[in-house]
Amino acid sequence: MVAGMQRLRPVAVRLAQRSCWGARRYSVKAQPSWTAGAGAVTAIAAACAGIGAGFGLWIAQSTERGTAVAAAGASTEPPLGSELARIVVPETIPHVDYESEPKPAYYTDTTQPMHERMEALVLDLQDRLVEALETVERSKRFVRDRWEREDGKGYGISCVLQDGDVLEKAGVNVSVIEGTLTPGQLRSMRERNAQTAQRLGADQEYEFRVAGVSVVVHPRNPYAPTAHKNYRRFEVYRKGHVDAGPVMAWFGGGADLTPAYLFADDARHFHQTLKRACDAHDARYYPRFKAWCDRYFSNEHRGETRGVGGIFFDDLEDKAPEDLFRFVYDAGASFVRAYVPLVARRMATPYTQRERNWQLIRRGRYVEFNLVHDRGTKFGLMTPGARIESILMSLPLAARWEYMNRPEPGSPEEELQRAVRTTADWAA
Amino acid sequence: MVAGMQRLRPVAVRLAQRSCWGARRYSVKAQPSWTAGAGAVTAIAAACAGIGAGFGLWIAQSTERGTAVAAAGASTEPPLGSELARIVVPETIPHVDYESEPKPAYYTDTTQPMHERMEALVLDLQDRLVEALETVERSKRFVRDRWEREDGKGYGISCVLQDGDVLEKAGVNVSVIEGTLTPGQLRSMRERNAQTAQRLGADQEYEFRVAGVSVVVHPRNPYAPTAHKNYRRFEVYRKGHVDAGPVMAWFGGGADLTPAYLFADDARHFHQTLKRACDAHDARYYPRFKAWCDRYFSNEHRGETRGVGGIFFDDLEDKAPEDLFRFVYDAGASFVRAYVPLVARRMATPYTQRERNWQLIRRGRYVEFNLVHDRGTKFGLMTPGARIESILMSLPLAARWEYMNRPEPGSPEEELQRAVRTTADWAA
């Protein structure tokens, strides 16, 4: 595997250097401890074994920068709406028109192993999204951390922005990890479906390799929706037989939209953009992955979906890796178009304490989903040595629980509540 | 059982009438639906089967009053510390000196069935605590709801205060419920310990009867600690053989303290008061229940306890019911002395945004425990038809998650963090 990592690292370095913010801005740090690394790997495996999506690939980063993030703000609640006067709506947002941008080398370079092309893709998606978000958020730039595993078996790049004028809390994280599947991970993977159980022996040892990007954005303006995205490729090798290629490999991921106030146009734009990316590869994908998303991102205990949905899929290996990679490229790249214009459209809308309050209550629901239902988060939290800050980074900066809060009949708050208690065909 | 309920109701009515706020203030309402009731019963059974403590006995209440609670405020975050000028520290707090108060009739009236005496006790504890809390909270009174099950198999009285000057969110709830154990509940009860498995047949049908009080208080002042208390008696009867008396019956409950800032004096006072109540009945109780509390109220994923602990116990049937009832009386009654003076001592302390922010971060940890670890909450949330508002009423009004928040070395925030990462012998 070390050979694999040696092949693999230069790619990251190259991409890091050509990435929009430049390598000098990284802090290259070792893990505080091996266990943290081990926890991270387990957590990754959990997320990437399709045990969860919300938690995705948050893993260990250097703490100094992290502290800088906290120190950078978030210690006070700014006066309501005080940011509005400072907000500048950009004329254009980069990477929205992803289809007409020239395809990067990794897109077509079939001489590279798929895991290296996936690594290149997730780093590329991270660069594009951060660049796009920084055109709407002028008050702060993302704080970037680059970390490497002490054992050399992986690295990650985490981009965090907290307490900005536009983005109350946002994280865009990449990680590229390899390791040996623990018995627990192998068991949970074999339990997922009969097909996997056939291909992975209960008494065999396996190594895995995963590359993924995971995103959660919580804007400050109550009219601007929260969104999540997560794409990953997971490869499993028989231990000691890496050169024989993966025994199993699949793609997983998705994106979903969580507004506090319903704008049908926004929901339609989000879904139609994702549908277009899906349809370019398989007309069956969008309907299937849309329904999967509604099922997965559900606060069953409230009879509500987390938001207005999007797409969600896992264990995707129904086509040639080349075809699936191109689908994931489009699905991943389409997120900038699906989401960032919605933030730009709503971020300067005046609002009052009423809207802020409702937003905080809806964020409470987001917390409920991530802590109660999201299998990846739960698995991660139960993982000894897992990096909690990373796992819980998807939680909003602030949330609220009011006893018996009931939206007034006919109010916009009730309209949102109705929207999350039914599922609609937003792409129609 | 109907006969049982007929015997049982007058006690409640009598107590309700002599209770400090008077029966006229109740809204007597039927359940919105049977399923909600069923859910509530299941949730109760879960809590009372020792599956959880934090969630305890929150169950269905009338919605109008609930809406009134929300309408009564909580829709805006008041200016920081604006309440301080209005706060009046009372000269005395009623029911602090519970040992020298005359014992109520139910304490000694062995002619009454134990479940009716327990019902009388929890209603009495509710009255005393609400009365005590209303001497420190002058800006609002508790909103009270009384509800009854449509099928006549139970009722509850819920006292809620939200967005007060002193109490940001507080609930003091009683419920008295009976029903038939579902197969799932029976299974989980039999799995608890071998002894229970022996006495409850897997293929038998059982009815249960439970009376309990459940309390969570989140003060507004960051220097005033949050506290939780929950006491209950659970009885199991062979179906159709209620007159033969319970096959099994036990007490459960406890109380724990969750400060955002550590005052050793407060922690000592809380523990010493509980220890004194325990020691009056069995010198082994406090050490055993203190350790149990530290184990149970633990955010394992952070390596932290929820707060500075207290006592926790379940399945308590190691003595004659009469002796256990008197212990539970003292443990329950001692909560006013253990906790309310701490609120009075800290509620007028000036604070800044820094303390408020840290308090909100610690409340995020409280949310994490209740949603991730508390078995009763999780069981309740997974119960079809359970009343979510009641289950999640223990959550704070507001909470906060900052990425990589790290208390400054040597700061009071770090001192609290150290306190929850070790366990101390506060009663020494």
mmCIF file of N, CA, C and O in Angstrom, chain A residues 225-263:
data_model
loop_
_atom_site.group_PDB
_atom_site.id
_atom_site.type_symbol
_atom_site.label_atom_id
_atom_site.label_comp_id
_atom_site.label_asym_id
_atom_site.label_seq_id
_atom_site.Cartn_x
_atom_site.Cartn_y
_atom_site.Cartn_z
ATOM 1 N N PRO A 225 -31.111 28.937 1.761
ATOM 2 C CA PRO A 225 -31.190 27.558 2.254
ATOM 3 C C PRO A 225 -29.830 26.981 2.657
ATOM 4 O O PRO A 225 -28.798 27.396 2.159
ATOM 5 N N THR A 226 -29.881 26.033 3.581
ATOM 6 C CA THR A 226 -28.727 25.200 3.906
ATOM 7 C C THR A 226 -28.607 24.110 2.845
ATOM 8 O O THR A 226 -29.616 23.691 2.282
ATOM 9 N N ALA A 227 -27.386 23.687 2.557
ATOM 10 C CA ALA A 227 -27.224 22.564 1.630
ATOM 11 C C ALA A 227 -26.090 21.657 2.067
ATOM 12 O O ALA A 227 -25.167 22.079 2.780
ATOM 13 N N HIS A 228 -26.188 20.405 1.646
ATOM 14 C CA HIS A 228 -25.176 19.388 1.941
ATOM 15 C C HIS A 228 -24.836 18.651 0.655
ATOM 16 O O HIS A 228 -25.706 18.437 -0.192
ATOM 17 N N LYS A 229 -23.567 18.315 0.505
ATOM 18 C CA LYS A 229 -23.151 17.486 -0.633
ATOM 19 C C LYS A 229 -22.026 16.582 -0.191
ATOM 20 O O LYS A 229 -21.247 16.942 0.701
ATOM 21 N N ASN A 230 -21.931 15.399 -0.809
ATOM 22 C CA ASN A 230 -20.947 14.408 -0.392
ATOM 23 C C ASN A 230 -20.769 13.407 -1.524
ATOM 24 O O ASN A 230 -21.737 12.745 -1.912
ATOM 25 N N TYR A 231 -19.561 13.353 -2.089
ATOM 26 C CA TYR A 231 -19.273 12.344 -3.129
ATOM 27 C C TYR A 231 -17.992 11.614 -2.769
ATOM 28 O O TYR A 231 -17.059 12.219 -2.257
ATOM 29 N N ARG A 232 -17.982 10.317 -3.002
ATOM 30 C CA ARG A 232 -16.850 9.494 -2.586
ATOM 31 C C ARG A 232 -16.732 8.260 -3.464
ATOM 32 O O ARG A 232 -17.712 7.785 -4.029
ATOM 33 N N ARG A 233 -15.482 7.756 -3.587
ATOM 34 C CA ARG A 233 -15.273 6.447 -4.206
ATOM 35 C C ARG A 233 -14.561 5.582 -3.197
ATOM 36 O O ARG A 233 -13.604 5.999 -2.555
ATOM 37 N N PHE A 234 -15.059 4.360 -3.051
ATOM 38 C CA PHE A 234 -14.531 3.433 -2.066
ATOM 39 C C PHE A 234 -14.026 2.198 -2.789
ATOM 40 O O PHE A 234 -14.725 1.648 -3.636
ATOM 41 N N GLU A 235 -12.780 1.787 -2.481
ATOM 42 C CA GLU A 235 -12.203 0.586 -3.095
ATOM 43 C C GLU A 235 -11.783 -0.389 -2.015
ATOM 44 O O GLU A 235 -11.225 0.013 -1.003
ATOM 45 N N VAL A 236 -12.053 -1.664 -2.211
ATOM 46 C CA VAL A 236 -11.654 -2.700 -1.262
ATOM 47 C C VAL A 236 -10.720 -3.689 -1.962
ATOM 48 O O VAL A 236 -11.013 -4.152 -3.070
ATOM 49 N N TYR A 237 -9.582 -3.964 -1.327
ATOM 50 C CA TYR A 237 -8.578 -4.890 -1.865
ATOM 51 C C TYR A 237 -8.376 -6.047 -0.901
ATOM 52 O O TYR A 237 -8.453 -5.847 0.312
ATOM 53 N N ARG A 238 -8.073 -7.225 -1.465
ATOM 54 C CA ARG A 238 -7.651 -8.304 -0.584
ATOM 55 C C ARG A 238 -6.307 -7.920 -0.010
ATOM 56 O O ARG A 238 -5.413 -7.457 -0.732
ATOM 57 N N LYS A 239 -6.157 -8.097 1.301
ATOM 58 C CA LYS A 239 -4.930 -7.667 1.972
ATOM 59 C C LYS A 239 -3.720 -8.334 1.295
ATOM 60 O O LYS A 239 -3.727 -9.547 1.074
ATOM 61 N N GLY A 240 -2.724 -7.499 0.937
ATOM 62 C CA GLY A 240 -1.523 -8.025 0.305
ATOM 63 C C GLY A 240 -1.674 -8.282 -1.182
ATOM 64 O O GLY A 240 -0.732 -8.697 -1.841
ATOM 65 N N HIS A 241 -2.865 -8.030 -1.727
ATOM 66 C CA HIS A 241 -3.075 -8.246 -3.168
ATOM 67 C C HIS A 241 -3.550 -6.965 -3.841
ATOM 68 O O HIS A 241 -4.453 -6.986 -4.683
ATOM 69 N N VAL A 242 -2.942 -5.843 -3.433
ATOM 70 C CA VAL A 242 -3.383 -4.555 -3.968
ATOM 71 C C VAL A 242 -3.144 -4.473 -5.471
ATOM 72 O O VAL A 242 -3.966 -3.944 -6.218
ATOM 73 N N ASP A 243 -2.012 -5.061 -5.901
ATOM 74 C CA ASP A 243 -1.698 -4.958 -7.332
ATOM 75 C C ASP A 243 -2.714 -5.702 -8.187
ATOM 76 O O ASP A 243 -2.869 -5.408 -9.368
ATOM 77 N N ALA A 244 -3.437 -6.649 -7.586
ATOM 78 C CA ALA A 244 -4.466 -7.391 -8.338
ATOM 79 C C ALA A 244 -5.696 -6.519 -8.586
ATOM 80 O O ALA A 244 -6.636 -6.944 -9.254
ATOM 81 N N GLY A 245 -5.665 -5.316 -8.012
ATOM 82 C CA GLY A 245 -6.818 -4.426 -8.218
ATOM 83 C C GLY A 245 -7.909 -4.684 -7.192
ATOM 84 O O GLY A 245 -7.874 -5.686 -6.469
ATOM 85 N N PRO A 246 -8.882 -3.772 -7.088
ATOM 86 C CA PRO A 246 -9.926 -3.896 -6.066
ATOM 87 C C PRO A 246 -10.845 -5.107 -6.270
ATOM 88 O O PRO A 246 -11.167 -5.453 -7.402
ATOM 89 N N VAL A 247 -11.209 -5.747 -5.157
ATOM 90 C CA VAL A 247 -12.219 -6.808 -5.178
ATOM 91 C C VAL A 247 -13.589 -6.184 -5.410
ATOM 92 O O VAL A 247 -14.481 -6.752 -6.035
ATOM 93 N N MET A 248 -13.756 -5.009 -4.816
ATOM 94 C CA MET A 248 -15.002 -4.252 -4.946
ATOM 95 C C MET A 248 -14.646 -2.781 -5.005
ATOM 96 O O MET A 248 -13.674 -2.354 -4.390
ATOM 97 N N ALA A 249 -15.459 -2.017 -5.709
ATOM 98 C CA ALA A 249 -15.274 -0.567 -5.748
ATOM 99 C C ALA A 249 -16.604 0.060 -6.124
ATOM 100 O O ALA A 249 -17.321 -0.482 -6.968
ATOM 101 N N TRP A 250 -16.928 1.122 -5.453
ATOM 102 C CA TRP A 250 -18.212 1.763 -5.777
ATOM 103 C C TRP A 250 -18.148 3.262 -5.488
ATOM 104 O O TRP A 250 -17.249 3.740 -4.811
ATOM 105 N N PHE A 251 -19.122 3.965 -6.054
ATOM 106 C CA PHE A 251 -19.277 5.385 -5.798
ATOM 107 C C PHE A 251 -20.510 5.596 -4.921
ATOM 108 O O PHE A 251 -21.457 4.811 -4.965
ATOM 109 N N GLY A 252 -20.457 6.653 -4.117
ATOM 110 C CA GLY A 252 -21.618 7.015 -3.318
ATOM 111 C C GLY A 252 -21.658 8.528 -3.187
ATOM 112 O O GLY A 252 -20.649 9.199 -3.436
ATOM 113 N N GLY A 253 -22.814 9.052 -2.818
ATOM 114 C CA GLY A 253 -22.899 10.483 -2.581
ATOM 115 C C GLY A 253 -24.278 11.039 -2.779
ATOM 116 O O GLY A 253 -25.276 10.310 -2.765
ATOM 117 N N GLY A 254 -24.325 12.346 -2.954
ATOM 118 C CA GLY A 254 -25.595 13.027 -3.145
ATOM 119 C C GLY A 254 -25.523 14.463 -2.679
ATOM 120 O O GLY A 254 -24.458 14.939 -2.250
ATOM 121 N N ALA A 255 -26.651 15.144 -2.784
ATOM 122 C CA ALA A 255 -26.759 16.544 -2.357
ATOM 123 C C ALA A 255 -28.206 16.809 -1.981
ATOM 124 O O ALA A 255 -29.116 16.303 -2.642
ATOM 125 N N ASP A 256 -28.408 17.546 -0.911
ATOM 126 C CA ASP A 256 -29.788 17.893 -0.547
ATOM 127 C C ASP A 256 -29.885 19.322 -0.041
ATOM 128 O O ASP A 256 -28.896 19.894 0.423
ATOM 129 N N LEU A 257 -31.080 19.893 -0.173
ATOM 130 C CA LEU A 257 -31.342 21.302 0.118
ATOM 131 C C LEU A 257 -32.287 21.416 1.312
ATOM 132 O O LEU A 257 -33.301 20.721 1.365
ATOM 133 N N THR A 258 -31.939 22.292 2.270
ATOM 134 C CA THR A 258 -32.729 22.434 3.487
ATOM 135 C C THR A 258 -33.067 23.895 3.747
ATOM 136 O O THR A 258 -32.333 24.591 4.455
ATOM 137 N N PRO A 259 -34.154 24.382 3.153
ATOM 138 C CA PRO A 259 -34.546 25.775 3.379
ATOM 139 C C PRO A 259 -35.340 25.945 4.678
ATOM 140 O O PRO A 259 -35.978 25.004 5.141
ATOM 141 N N ALA A 260 -35.282 27.143 5.254
ATOM 142 C CA ALA A 260 -36.149 27.484 6.389
ATOM 143 C C ALA A 260 -37.451 28.100 5.866
ATOM 144 O O ALA A 260 -38.488 28.023 6.524
ATOM 145 N N TYR A 261 -37.370 28.714 4.685
ATOM 146 C CA TYR A 261 -38.565 29.241 4.003
ATOM 147 C C TYR A 261 -38.593 28.661 2.604
ATOM 148 O O TYR A 261 -37.564 28.587 1.944
ATOM 149 N N LEU A 262 -39.779 28.232 2.192
ATOM 150 C CA LEU A 262 -39.888 27.562 0.904
ATOM 151 C C LEU A 262 -39.994 28.569 -0.238
ATOM 152 O O LEU A 262 -40.884 29.425 -0.233
ATOM 153 N N PHE A 263 -39.048 28.473 -1.179
ATOM 154 C CA PHE A 263 -39.203 29.146 -2.466
ATOM 155 C C PHE A 263 -39.243 28.043 -3.512
ATOM 156 O O PHE A 263 -38.220 27.390 -3.771
#
